[in-house]
mmCIF file of C-alpha atoms and ligand atoms in Angstrom:
data_model
loop_
_atom_site.group_PDB
_atom_site.id
_atom_site.type_symbol
_atom_site.label_atom_id
_atom_site.label_comp_id
_atom_site.label_asym_id
_atom_site.label_seq_id
_atom_site.Cartn_x
_atom_site.Cartn_y
_atom_site.Cartn_z
ATOM 1 C CA MET Y 1 1.424 0.224 -21.485
ATOM 2 C CA LYS Y 2 4.484 -1.491 -20.102
ATOM 3 C CA ILE Y 3 4.412 -3.140 -16.717
ATOM 4 C CA ALA Y 4 7.368 -4.358 -14.685
ATOM 5 C CA VAL Y 5 6.260 -7.416 -12.756
ATOM 6 C CA LEU Y 6 8.183 -8.199 -9.568
ATOM 7 C CA PRO Y 7 6.770 -11.317 -7.888
ATOM 8 C CA GLY Y 8 9.261 -11.289 -4.987
ATOM 9 C CA ASP Y 9 9.291 -13.878 -2.218
ATOM 10 C CA GLY Y 10 7.089 -16.236 -0.237
ATOM 11 C CA ILE Y 11 3.560 -16.265 -1.609
ATOM 12 C CA GLY Y 12 4.541 -13.468 -4.044
ATOM 13 C CA PRO Y 13 5.034 -15.679 -7.107
ATOM 14 C CA GLU Y 14 1.786 -17.654 -6.676
ATOM 15 C CA ILE Y 15 -0.453 -14.633 -6.114
ATOM 16 C CA MET Y 16 1.264 -12.802 -8.966
ATOM 17 C CA LYS Y 17 0.531 -15.733 -11.254
ATOM 18 C CA GLN Y 18 -3.190 -15.184 -10.712
ATOM 19 C CA ALA Y 19 -2.886 -11.428 -11.278
ATOM 20 C CA LEU Y 20 -1.097 -12.106 -14.561
ATOM 21 C CA ARG Y 21 -3.935 -14.374 -15.670
ATOM 22 C CA VAL Y 22 -6.259 -11.407 -15.142
ATOM 23 C CA LEU Y 23 -3.947 -9.156 -17.163
ATOM 24 C CA GLN Y 24 -3.821 -11.773 -19.905
ATOM 25 C CA ILE Y 25 -7.627 -11.751 -20.207
ATOM 26 C CA LEU Y 26 -7.621 -7.970 -20.524
ATOM 27 C CA LYS Y 27 -4.880 -8.182 -23.115
ATOM 28 C CA ASN Y 28 -6.758 -10.830 -25.104
ATOM 29 C CA ASP Y 29 -9.743 -8.508 -25.073
ATOM 30 C CA GLY Y 30 -7.777 -5.716 -26.663
ATOM 31 C CA LEU Y 31 -6.064 -3.772 -23.888
ATOM 32 C CA SER Y 32 -2.603 -2.932 -25.146
ATOM 33 C CA ILE Y 33 -0.408 -4.077 -22.279
ATOM 34 C CA GLU Y 34 2.797 -5.978 -22.004
ATOM 35 C CA TRP Y 35 4.880 -7.004 -19.053
ATOM 36 C CA GLU Y 36 8.304 -8.256 -18.132
ATOM 37 C CA GLU Y 37 9.393 -9.912 -14.907
ATOM 38 C CA GLY Y 38 12.225 -8.865 -12.624
ATOM 39 C CA ALA Y 39 13.656 -9.943 -9.286
ATOM 40 C CA ILE Y 40 13.346 -8.058 -6.007
ATOM 41 C CA GLY Y 41 13.807 -8.804 -2.316
ATOM 42 C CA GLY Y 42 15.120 -12.233 -1.407
ATOM 43 C CA ALA Y 43 14.666 -13.300 -5.021
ATOM 44 C CA GLY Y 44 16.939 -10.431 -6.071
ATOM 45 C CA TYR Y 45 19.502 -11.449 -3.488
ATOM 46 C CA ASP Y 46 19.401 -15.069 -4.664
ATOM 47 C CA ASN Y 47 19.650 -14.113 -8.359
ATOM 48 C CA ALA Y 48 22.048 -11.216 -8.295
ATOM 49 C CA GLY Y 49 23.307 -10.810 -4.740
ATOM 50 C CA ASP Y 50 21.263 -7.642 -4.257
ATOM 51 C CA PRO Y 51 17.679 -7.116 -3.006
ATOM 52 C CA LEU Y 52 17.294 -4.540 -5.786
ATOM 53 C CA PRO Y 53 19.477 -5.650 -8.718
ATOM 54 C CA SER Y 54 20.429 -2.954 -11.215
ATOM 55 C CA GLU Y 55 18.594 -4.826 -14.003
ATOM 56 C CA THR Y 56 15.420 -4.528 -11.936
ATOM 57 C CA VAL Y 57 15.956 -0.799 -11.451
ATOM 58 C CA ALA Y 58 16.427 -0.410 -15.217
ATOM 59 C CA LEU Y 59 13.329 -2.492 -15.930
ATOM 60 C CA THR Y 60 11.136 -0.458 -13.566
ATOM 61 C CA LYS Y 61 12.460 2.842 -14.914
ATOM 62 C CA GLN Y 62 11.503 1.848 -18.454
ATOM 63 C CA ALA Y 63 8.071 0.642 -17.399
ATOM 64 C CA ASP Y 64 4.942 2.772 -16.984
ATOM 65 C CA ALA Y 65 3.938 0.922 -13.834
ATOM 66 C CA VAL Y 66 5.246 -1.716 -11.466
ATOM 67 C CA LEU Y 67 3.273 -4.628 -10.078
ATOM 68 C CA LEU Y 68 4.816 -6.188 -6.995
ATOM 69 C CA GLY Y 69 4.007 -9.337 -5.010
ATOM 70 C CA ALA Y 70 5.710 -9.300 -1.620
ATOM 71 C CA VAL Y 71 9.236 -9.478 -0.216
ATOM 72 C CA GLY Y 72 10.911 -11.143 2.743
ATOM 73 C CA GLY Y 73 11.381 -14.485 4.396
ATOM 74 C CA PRO Y 74 13.121 -16.157 7.331
ATOM 75 C CA THR Y 75 16.058 -17.337 5.213
ATOM 76 C CA TYR Y 76 17.100 -13.703 4.726
ATOM 77 C CA ASP Y 77 16.718 -12.587 8.352
ATOM 78 C CA CYS Y 78 20.352 -13.148 9.219
ATOM 79 C CA LEU Y 79 21.711 -11.040 6.331
ATOM 80 C CA PRO Y 80 23.260 -7.625 7.025
ATOM 81 C CA ARG Y 81 20.693 -4.844 6.754
ATOM 82 C CA ALA Y 82 21.758 -3.623 3.304
ATOM 83 C CA MET Y 83 21.078 -7.079 1.837
ATOM 84 C CA ARG Y 84 17.721 -7.683 3.477
ATOM 85 C CA PRO Y 85 14.629 -7.954 1.269
ATOM 86 C CA GLU Y 86 12.930 -4.861 2.832
ATOM 87 C CA GLN Y 87 15.808 -2.765 1.495
ATOM 88 C CA GLY Y 88 14.713 -3.696 -2.007
ATOM 89 C CA LEU Y 89 11.347 -2.167 -1.276
ATOM 90 C CA LEU Y 90 12.686 0.967 0.413
ATOM 91 C CA ARG Y 91 15.204 1.547 -2.364
ATOM 92 C CA ILE Y 92 12.733 1.137 -5.204
ATOM 93 C CA ARG Y 93 10.420 3.678 -3.524
ATOM 94 C CA LYS Y 94 13.293 6.141 -3.370
ATOM 95 C CA GLU Y 95 14.715 5.325 -6.852
ATOM 96 C CA LEU Y 96 11.357 5.874 -8.512
ATOM 97 C CA GLY Y 97 10.364 8.826 -6.322
ATOM 98 C CA LEU Y 98 7.166 7.107 -5.168
ATOM 99 C CA PHE Y 99 6.256 9.637 -2.497
ATOM 100 C CA ALA Y 100 2.483 9.159 -2.373
ATOM 101 C CA ASN Y 101 1.274 5.898 -0.893
ATOM 102 C CA LEU Y 102 -2.457 5.224 -1.127
ATOM 103 C CA ARG Y 103 -3.707 2.540 1.232
ATOM 104 C CA PRO Y 104 -7.436 2.045 1.044
ATOM 105 C CA ALA Y 105 -9.209 0.125 3.818
ATOM 106 C CA VAL Y 106 -12.490 -1.053 2.404
ATOM 107 C CA VAL Y 107 -14.904 -3.425 4.082
ATOM 108 C CA PHE Y 108 -16.578 -5.701 1.554
ATOM 109 C CA PRO Y 109 -20.186 -6.280 2.672
ATOM 110 C CA GLU Y 110 -19.766 -10.058 2.791
ATOM 111 C CA LEU Y 111 -16.711 -9.785 5.000
ATOM 112 C CA ALA Y 112 -17.895 -7.332 7.682
ATOM 113 C CA ALA Y 113 -18.171 -10.203 10.165
ATOM 114 C CA ALA Y 114 -14.491 -11.051 9.637
ATOM 115 C CA SER Y 115 -13.412 -7.815 11.334
ATOM 116 C CA SER Y 116 -12.291 -7.991 14.940
ATOM 117 C CA LEU Y 117 -14.553 -4.980 15.580
ATOM 118 C CA LYS Y 118 -18.331 -5.265 15.848
ATOM 119 C CA PRO Y 119 -19.854 -5.440 12.353
ATOM 120 C CA GLU Y 120 -21.930 -2.270 12.869
ATOM 121 C CA LEU Y 121 -18.718 -0.290 13.494
ATOM 122 C CA VAL Y 122 -17.147 -1.331 10.209
ATOM 123 C CA GLU Y 123 -20.003 -2.091 7.822
ATOM 124 C CA GLY Y 124 -19.628 0.159 4.791
ATOM 125 C CA LEU Y 125 -16.222 1.441 5.904
ATOM 126 C CA ASP Y 126 -14.319 2.987 3.006
ATOM 127 C CA LEU Y 127 -11.249 4.777 4.212
ATOM 128 C CA MET Y 128 -8.193 6.031 2.341
ATOM 129 C CA ILE Y 129 -4.896 6.437 4.108
ATOM 130 C CA LEU Y 130 -2.440 8.598 2.240
ATOM 131 C CA ARG Y 131 1.045 8.001 3.590
ATOM 132 C CA GLU Y 132 4.099 10.026 2.574
ATOM 133 C CA LEU Y 133 6.614 7.397 1.497
ATOM 134 C CA THR Y 134 10.040 8.821 0.717
ATOM 135 C CA GLY Y 135 10.830 11.073 3.663
ATOM 136 C CA ASP Y 136 10.593 11.201 7.451
ATOM 137 C CA ILE Y 137 12.577 9.086 9.891
ATOM 138 C CA TYR Y 138 12.766 6.317 7.286
ATOM 139 C CA PHE Y 139 15.268 8.225 5.171
ATOM 140 C CA GLY Y 140 16.420 11.128 7.367
ATOM 141 C CA GLN Y 141 20.161 11.636 7.787
ATOM 142 C CA PRO Y 142 22.160 11.457 9.956
ATOM 143 C CA ARG Y 143 21.376 8.068 11.338
ATOM 144 C CA GLY Y 144 23.378 5.232 12.733
ATOM 145 C CA ARG Y 145 25.324 4.229 15.805
ATOM 146 C CA ARG Y 146 27.631 6.362 17.911
ATOM 147 C CA LYS Y 147 29.056 6.715 21.382
ATOM 148 C CA THR Y 148 27.496 8.964 23.952
ATOM 149 C CA GLU Y 149 29.735 11.299 26.003
ATOM 150 C CA ALA Y 150 29.671 8.660 28.704
ATOM 151 C CA GLY Y 151 31.039 6.146 26.195
ATOM 152 C CA GLU Y 152 27.850 4.171 25.845
ATOM 153 C CA ASP Y 153 26.652 2.906 22.439
ATOM 154 C CA GLU Y 154 23.532 4.606 21.122
ATOM 155 C CA GLY Y 155 21.433 4.270 17.985
ATOM 156 C CA PHE Y 156 19.857 7.321 16.390
ATOM 157 C CA ASP Y 157 17.619 8.315 13.475
ATOM 158 C CA THR Y 158 16.467 11.675 12.189
ATOM 159 C CA MET Y 159 12.850 12.633 11.644
ATOM 160 C CA LYS Y 160 12.493 15.456 9.136
ATOM 161 C CA TYR Y 161 10.249 16.922 6.475
ATOM 162 C CA SER Y 162 10.904 19.902 4.248
ATOM 163 C CA VAL Y 163 8.184 22.339 3.218
ATOM 164 C CA SER Y 164 8.214 21.105 -0.388
ATOM 165 C CA GLU Y 165 7.872 17.476 0.671
ATOM 166 C CA ILE Y 166 4.859 18.330 2.817
ATOM 167 C CA GLU Y 167 3.321 20.528 0.140
ATOM 168 C CA ARG Y 168 3.381 17.906 -2.594
ATOM 169 C CA ILE Y 169 1.861 15.145 -0.469
ATOM 170 C CA ALA Y 170 -0.731 17.586 0.914
ATOM 171 C CA ARG Y 171 -1.826 18.486 -2.613
ATOM 172 C CA VAL Y 172 -2.319 14.808 -3.448
ATOM 173 C CA ALA Y 173 -4.380 14.441 -0.273
ATOM 174 C CA PHE Y 174 -6.610 17.415 -1.052
ATOM 175 C CA ASP Y 175 -7.094 16.169 -4.625
ATOM 176 C CA ILE Y 176 -8.159 12.760 -3.373
ATOM 177 C CA ALA Y 177 -10.458 14.283 -0.750
ATOM 178 C CA THR Y 178 -12.067 16.462 -3.415
ATOM 179 C CA LYS Y 179 -12.916 13.348 -5.428
ATOM 180 C CA ARG Y 180 -14.320 11.548 -2.375
ATOM 181 C CA THR Y 181 -16.459 12.997 0.427
ATOM 182 C CA GLY Y 182 -14.420 16.176 0.882
ATOM 183 C CA LYS Y 183 -13.235 15.265 4.372
ATOM 184 C CA LEU Y 184 -9.519 15.192 5.146
ATOM 185 C CA CYS Y 185 -7.877 14.469 8.480
ATOM 186 C CA SER Y 186 -4.167 15.216 8.758
ATOM 187 C CA VAL Y 187 -2.429 13.179 11.441
ATOM 188 C CA ASP Y 188 0.717 14.363 13.233
ATOM 189 C CA LYS Y 189 2.307 14.739 16.648
ATOM 190 C CA ALA Y 190 2.415 18.523 16.733
ATOM 191 C CA ASN Y 191 2.139 18.595 20.532
ATOM 192 C CA VAL Y 192 5.649 17.143 20.741
ATOM 193 C CA LEU Y 193 7.570 17.162 17.453
ATOM 194 C CA ASP Y 194 8.955 20.141 15.533
ATOM 195 C CA THR Y 195 8.606 18.160 12.296
ATOM 196 C CA SER Y 196 4.893 17.870 13.012
ATOM 197 C CA ILE Y 197 4.457 21.562 13.847
ATOM 198 C CA LEU Y 198 5.778 22.420 10.394
ATOM 199 C CA TRP Y 199 3.672 19.630 8.862
ATOM 200 C CA ARG Y 200 0.508 21.116 10.372
ATOM 201 C CA GLU Y 201 1.373 24.666 9.267
ATOM 202 C CA VAL Y 202 2.057 23.620 5.686
ATOM 203 C CA VAL Y 203 -1.003 21.364 5.362
ATOM 204 C CA THR Y 204 -3.170 24.192 6.695
ATOM 205 C CA LYS Y 205 -1.669 26.629 4.200
ATOM 206 C CA ILE Y 206 -2.219 24.293 1.237
ATOM 207 C CA GLY Y 207 -5.773 23.787 2.469
ATOM 208 C CA GLN Y 208 -6.544 27.415 1.627
ATOM 209 C CA ASP Y 209 -6.401 26.406 -2.042
ATOM 210 C CA TYR Y 210 -9.105 23.778 -1.458
ATOM 211 C CA PRO Y 211 -11.995 25.584 0.251
ATOM 212 C CA SER Y 212 -14.405 22.739 -0.494
ATOM 213 C CA VAL Y 213 -12.399 20.277 1.612
ATOM 214 C CA GLU Y 214 -13.088 20.132 5.323
ATOM 215 C CA LEU Y 215 -9.631 19.801 6.913
ATOM 216 C CA THR Y 216 -9.125 18.573 10.474
ATOM 217 C CA HIS Y 217 -5.962 17.705 12.399
ATOM 218 C CA MET Y 218 -5.450 14.912 14.871
ATOM 219 C CA TYR Y 219 -2.569 13.699 17.018
ATOM 220 C CA VAL Y 220 -1.379 10.272 16.013
ATOM 221 C CA ASP Y 221 -2.071 8.626 19.372
ATOM 222 C CA ASN Y 222 -5.648 9.864 19.293
ATOM 223 C CA ALA Y 223 -5.995 8.778 15.663
ATOM 224 C CA ALA Y 224 -4.861 5.268 16.591
ATOM 225 C CA MET Y 225 -7.568 5.217 19.240
ATOM 226 C CA GLN Y 226 -10.296 6.779 17.072
ATOM 227 C CA LEU Y 227 -9.623 4.236 14.331
ATOM 228 C CA VAL Y 228 -10.806 1.420 16.572
ATOM 229 C CA ARG Y 229 -13.438 3.494 18.405
ATOM 230 C CA GLU Y 230 -15.327 4.947 15.469
ATOM 231 C CA PRO Y 231 -13.508 4.334 12.172
ATOM 232 C CA LYS Y 232 -16.328 5.630 10.001
ATOM 233 C CA GLN Y 233 -15.667 9.210 11.188
ATOM 234 C CA PHE Y 234 -12.720 9.223 8.729
ATOM 235 C CA ASP Y 235 -12.662 9.440 4.974
ATOM 236 C CA VAL Y 236 -9.145 10.448 3.888
ATOM 237 C CA ILE Y 237 -6.281 10.382 6.384
ATOM 238 C CA LEU Y 238 -3.067 12.177 5.432
ATOM 239 C CA THR Y 239 0.065 11.394 7.380
ATOM 240 C CA GLY Y 240 3.833 10.991 7.280
ATOM 241 C CA ASN Y 241 5.875 7.892 6.617
ATOM 242 C CA ILE Y 242 6.260 6.334 10.062
ATOM 243 C CA PHE Y 243 2.786 7.220 11.375
ATOM 244 C CA GLY Y 244 1.303 6.000 8.097
ATOM 245 C CA ASP Y 245 3.172 2.723 8.368
ATOM 246 C CA ILE Y 246 1.572 2.051 11.740
ATOM 247 C CA LEU Y 247 -1.915 3.442 11.124
ATOM 248 C CA SER Y 248 -2.299 1.667 7.793
ATOM 249 C CA ASP Y 249 -1.648 -1.704 9.410
ATOM 250 C CA GLU Y 250 -4.221 -0.854 12.061
ATOM 251 C CA ALA Y 251 -6.752 0.269 9.451
ATOM 252 C CA SER Y 252 -6.233 -2.859 7.374
ATOM 253 C CA MET Y 253 -7.194 -5.001 10.317
ATOM 254 C CA LEU Y 254 -10.503 -3.153 10.664
ATOM 255 C CA THR Y 255 -11.520 -4.814 7.442
ATOM 256 C CA GLY Y 256 -10.719 -8.238 8.877
ATOM 257 C CA SER Y 257 -9.044 -9.287 5.687
ATOM 258 C CA ILE Y 258 -5.562 -8.039 5.093
ATOM 259 C CA GLY Y 259 -5.513 -10.494 2.174
ATOM 260 C CA MET Y 260 -7.987 -8.247 0.339
ATOM 261 C CA LEU Y 261 -6.278 -4.866 0.333
ATOM 262 C CA PRO Y 262 -4.277 -3.368 -2.547
ATOM 263 C CA SER Y 263 -2.090 -0.278 -2.412
ATOM 264 C CA ALA Y 264 -0.511 2.221 -4.750
ATOM 265 C CA SER Y 265 2.697 4.232 -4.477
ATOM 266 C CA MET Y 266 2.879 7.023 -7.019
ATOM 267 C CA ASP Y 267 5.389 9.530 -8.314
ATOM 268 C CA VAL Y 268 4.717 13.069 -9.542
ATOM 269 C CA ASN Y 269 3.646 11.773 -12.971
ATOM 270 C CA ARG Y 270 1.211 9.125 -11.662
ATOM 271 C CA LYS Y 271 3.622 6.363 -12.488
ATOM 272 C CA GLY Y 272 2.993 3.880 -9.736
ATOM 273 C CA LEU Y 273 4.015 0.760 -7.957
ATOM 274 C CA PHE Y 274 1.047 -1.391 -7.043
ATOM 275 C CA GLU Y 275 1.148 -4.131 -4.443
ATOM 276 C CA PRO Y 276 -0.981 -5.983 -1.945
ATOM 277 C CA ILE Y 277 -0.488 -4.578 1.547
ATOM 278 C CA HIS Y 278 0.051 -7.998 3.089
ATOM 279 C CA GLY Y 279 3.505 -9.525 3.381
ATOM 280 C CA SER Y 280 5.153 -12.561 1.849
ATOM 281 C CA ALA Y 281 3.619 -15.010 4.369
ATOM 282 C CA PRO Y 282 6.466 -17.540 4.123
ATOM 283 C CA ASP Y 283 4.604 -19.977 6.394
ATOM 284 C CA ILE Y 284 1.957 -20.621 3.740
ATOM 285 C CA ALA Y 285 4.102 -20.148 0.615
ATOM 286 C CA GLY Y 286 3.806 -22.790 -2.086
ATOM 287 C CA LYS Y 287 0.716 -24.384 -0.530
ATOM 288 C CA ASN Y 288 -1.845 -22.922 -2.929
ATOM 289 C CA ILE Y 289 -3.839 -21.399 -0.049
ATOM 290 C CA ALA Y 290 -2.817 -17.716 -0.220
ATOM 291 C CA ASN Y 291 -5.442 -15.138 -1.147
ATOM 292 C CA PRO Y 292 -4.663 -13.626 -4.582
ATOM 293 C CA LEU Y 293 -7.427 -10.989 -4.391
ATOM 294 C CA ALA Y 294 -5.297 -8.150 -2.980
ATOM 295 C CA THR Y 295 -2.882 -8.570 -5.894
ATOM 296 C CA ILE Y 296 -5.742 -8.787 -8.378
ATOM 297 C CA LEU Y 297 -7.223 -5.623 -6.852
ATOM 298 C CA SER Y 298 -3.768 -4.020 -7.192
ATOM 299 C CA VAL Y 299 -4.117 -4.633 -10.933
ATOM 300 C CA ALA Y 300 -7.449 -2.782 -10.777
ATOM 301 C CA MET Y 301 -5.820 0.129 -8.947
ATOM 302 C CA MET Y 302 -3.000 0.236 -11.507
ATOM 303 C CA LEU Y 303 -5.446 0.359 -14.401
ATOM 304 C CA LYS Y 304 -7.335 3.196 -12.743
ATOM 305 C CA TYR Y 305 -4.595 5.371 -11.258
ATOM 306 C CA THR Y 306 -1.691 5.053 -13.696
ATOM 307 C CA PHE Y 307 -3.409 4.156 -16.971
ATOM 308 C CA GLY Y 308 -6.785 5.854 -16.525
ATOM 309 C CA GLU Y 309 -8.447 2.652 -17.817
ATOM 310 C CA THR Y 310 -11.506 2.968 -15.606
ATOM 311 C CA GLU Y 311 -13.570 0.471 -17.547
ATOM 312 C CA ALA Y 312 -10.994 -2.312 -17.323
ATOM 313 C CA SER Y 313 -10.412 -1.451 -13.676
ATOM 314 C CA ASP Y 314 -14.134 -1.686 -12.914
ATOM 315 C CA ARG Y 315 -14.312 -4.982 -14.750
ATOM 316 C CA VAL Y 316 -11.679 -6.494 -12.458
ATOM 317 C CA GLU Y 317 -13.186 -5.032 -9.286
ATOM 318 C CA THR Y 318 -16.697 -6.106 -10.218
ATOM 319 C CA ALA Y 319 -15.439 -9.644 -10.848
ATOM 320 C CA VAL Y 320 -13.831 -9.751 -7.394
ATOM 321 C CA ARG Y 321 -17.014 -8.502 -5.725
ATOM 322 C CA ALA Y 322 -19.091 -11.057 -7.615
ATOM 323 C CA VAL Y 323 -16.791 -13.879 -6.588
ATOM 324 C CA LEU Y 324 -17.192 -12.876 -2.944
ATOM 325 C CA ALA Y 325 -20.955 -12.605 -3.350
ATOM 326 C CA LYS Y 326 -20.996 -16.128 -4.739
ATOM 327 C CA GLY Y 327 -19.318 -17.390 -1.585
ATOM 328 C CA PHE Y 328 -15.792 -18.148 -2.792
ATOM 329 C CA ARG Y 329 -13.301 -17.681 0.037
ATOM 330 C CA THR Y 330 -9.633 -18.466 0.543
ATOM 331 C CA ALA Y 331 -8.727 -19.803 3.984
ATOM 332 C CA ASP Y 332 -7.890 -16.363 5.445
ATOM 333 C CA ILE Y 333 -11.433 -15.078 4.906
ATOM 334 C CA HIS Y 334 -13.300 -18.356 5.142
ATOM 335 C CA GLN Y 335 -16.551 -18.371 7.130
ATOM 336 C CA GLU Y 336 -19.210 -20.980 7.673
ATOM 337 C CA ALA Y 337 -21.482 -21.609 4.694
ATOM 338 C CA THR Y 338 -18.954 -20.297 2.210
ATOM 339 C CA ARG Y 339 -16.796 -22.244 -0.168
ATOM 340 C CA CYS Y 340 -13.138 -22.550 0.802
ATOM 341 C CA VAL Y 341 -10.916 -22.521 -2.277
ATOM 342 C CA GLY Y 342 -7.207 -22.366 -2.988
ATOM 343 C CA THR Y 343 -5.169 -19.674 -4.731
ATOM 344 C CA GLU Y 344 -5.545 -21.174 -8.183
ATOM 345 C CA GLU Y 345 -9.313 -21.801 -7.814
ATOM 346 C CA MET Y 346 -9.818 -18.223 -6.628
ATOM 347 C CA GLY Y 347 -8.007 -17.082 -9.771
ATOM 348 C CA ASP Y 348 -10.287 -19.335 -11.851
ATOM 349 C CA ALA Y 349 -13.365 -17.840 -10.173
ATOM 350 C CA VAL Y 350 -12.298 -14.259 -10.923
ATOM 351 C CA ILE Y 351 -11.503 -15.127 -14.512
ATOM 352 C CA ASN Y 352 -14.850 -16.858 -14.995
ATOM 353 C CA GLU Y 353 -16.591 -13.740 -13.728
ATOM 354 C CA MET Y 354 -14.587 -11.527 -16.052
ATOM 355 C CA ARG Y 355 -15.573 -13.711 -18.973
HETATM 356 C C1 LIG V 1 5.126 -1.380 4.611
HETATM 357 C C2 LIG V 1 6.184 -2.235 5.258
HETATM 358 C C3 LIG V 1 7.541 -1.627 4.955
HETATM 359 C C4 LIG V 1 7.576 -0.239 5.573
HETATM 360 C C5 LIG V 1 8.744 -2.460 5.427
HETATM 361 C C6 LIG V 1 8.684 -3.874 4.910
HETATM 362 C C7 LIG V 1 10.048 -1.813 5.066
HETATM 363 O O1 LIG V 1 5.946 -2.344 6.626
HETATM 364 O O2 LIG V 1 5.140 -1.262 3.374
HETATM 365 O O3 LIG V 1 4.285 -0.844 5.320
HETATM 366 O O4 LIG V 1 7.880 -0.094 6.766
HETATM 367 O O5 LIG V 1 7.279 0.710 4.859
HETATM 368 MG MG1 LIG V 2 4.127 -1.486 7.256
#
């Protein structure tokens, strides 16, 4: 099993270091894995003048999975769009065909009080957002700047989905729902957008192949509201790229600990890119206070989804849960009567549990 490791920017390198310690333990214990590092985002720009250097593309194409830290930082904000760190991320998604983005929002029992919602609303929450990742207004052409008839400048983008794009993400959603509680809510804006009308038709049609899944549809504005009103009504949410971008940030906040959530972006062959959902947090980079658990849990997701190594995956996840139960907390999830530790110490704690 070959892993391309892309630490990226900001806190990326320090949280990745802890994830690699976890991988090293698994390797020492007999898991046949190897990894090689590459540059992406601002680090790619600094190294090779490109947020996604061609060597990195080659490395990720050879690998069976990609583990990513985070990209972005204020020093790159003034660059032209094509050179900005986010482009590295968008391009690697497209290059590797990572159309299925799984973003779980799980509330760990010890952290229910950290949510901005009342604990009883979020206790036990275990939600999966499945976001389509390579289509929609993010990639639709034409896009750009032009003049209106009146000679005014305007910016424009194109929202679109083809039937085949909707079908393949819908099938992933139904498969996931089948393995969970069998409830799937597809989110769109079919009261306004043609793209969404087609989306709803196609998802409904695919649903006929999955009679055991209870499919519902919801408009995105209502879904945004329902997520903070009664989040536990959802199990799997299926949605397009832009709606999924927004709703997954909202859902992550329900858990009160964005520093805890991993994500997976998969291609048709289950090759995946795994990354924490939080950003590069440049303000706390290099201070040894960032939470490495989302990256460590991304390792667990990688082991499970791409490599089918359920036992190793469980071992990592169990260690993280045990560490929380023992009261270890990084600053972002620190509460009274728990033990505030740094990035490195949190890594130590996980590794001790694994041992
Ligand atoms: C995300 C991020 C990215 C996106 C940005 C950084 C391009 O917000 O992964 O959700 O919009 O997809
Ligand atoms: Mg986002």
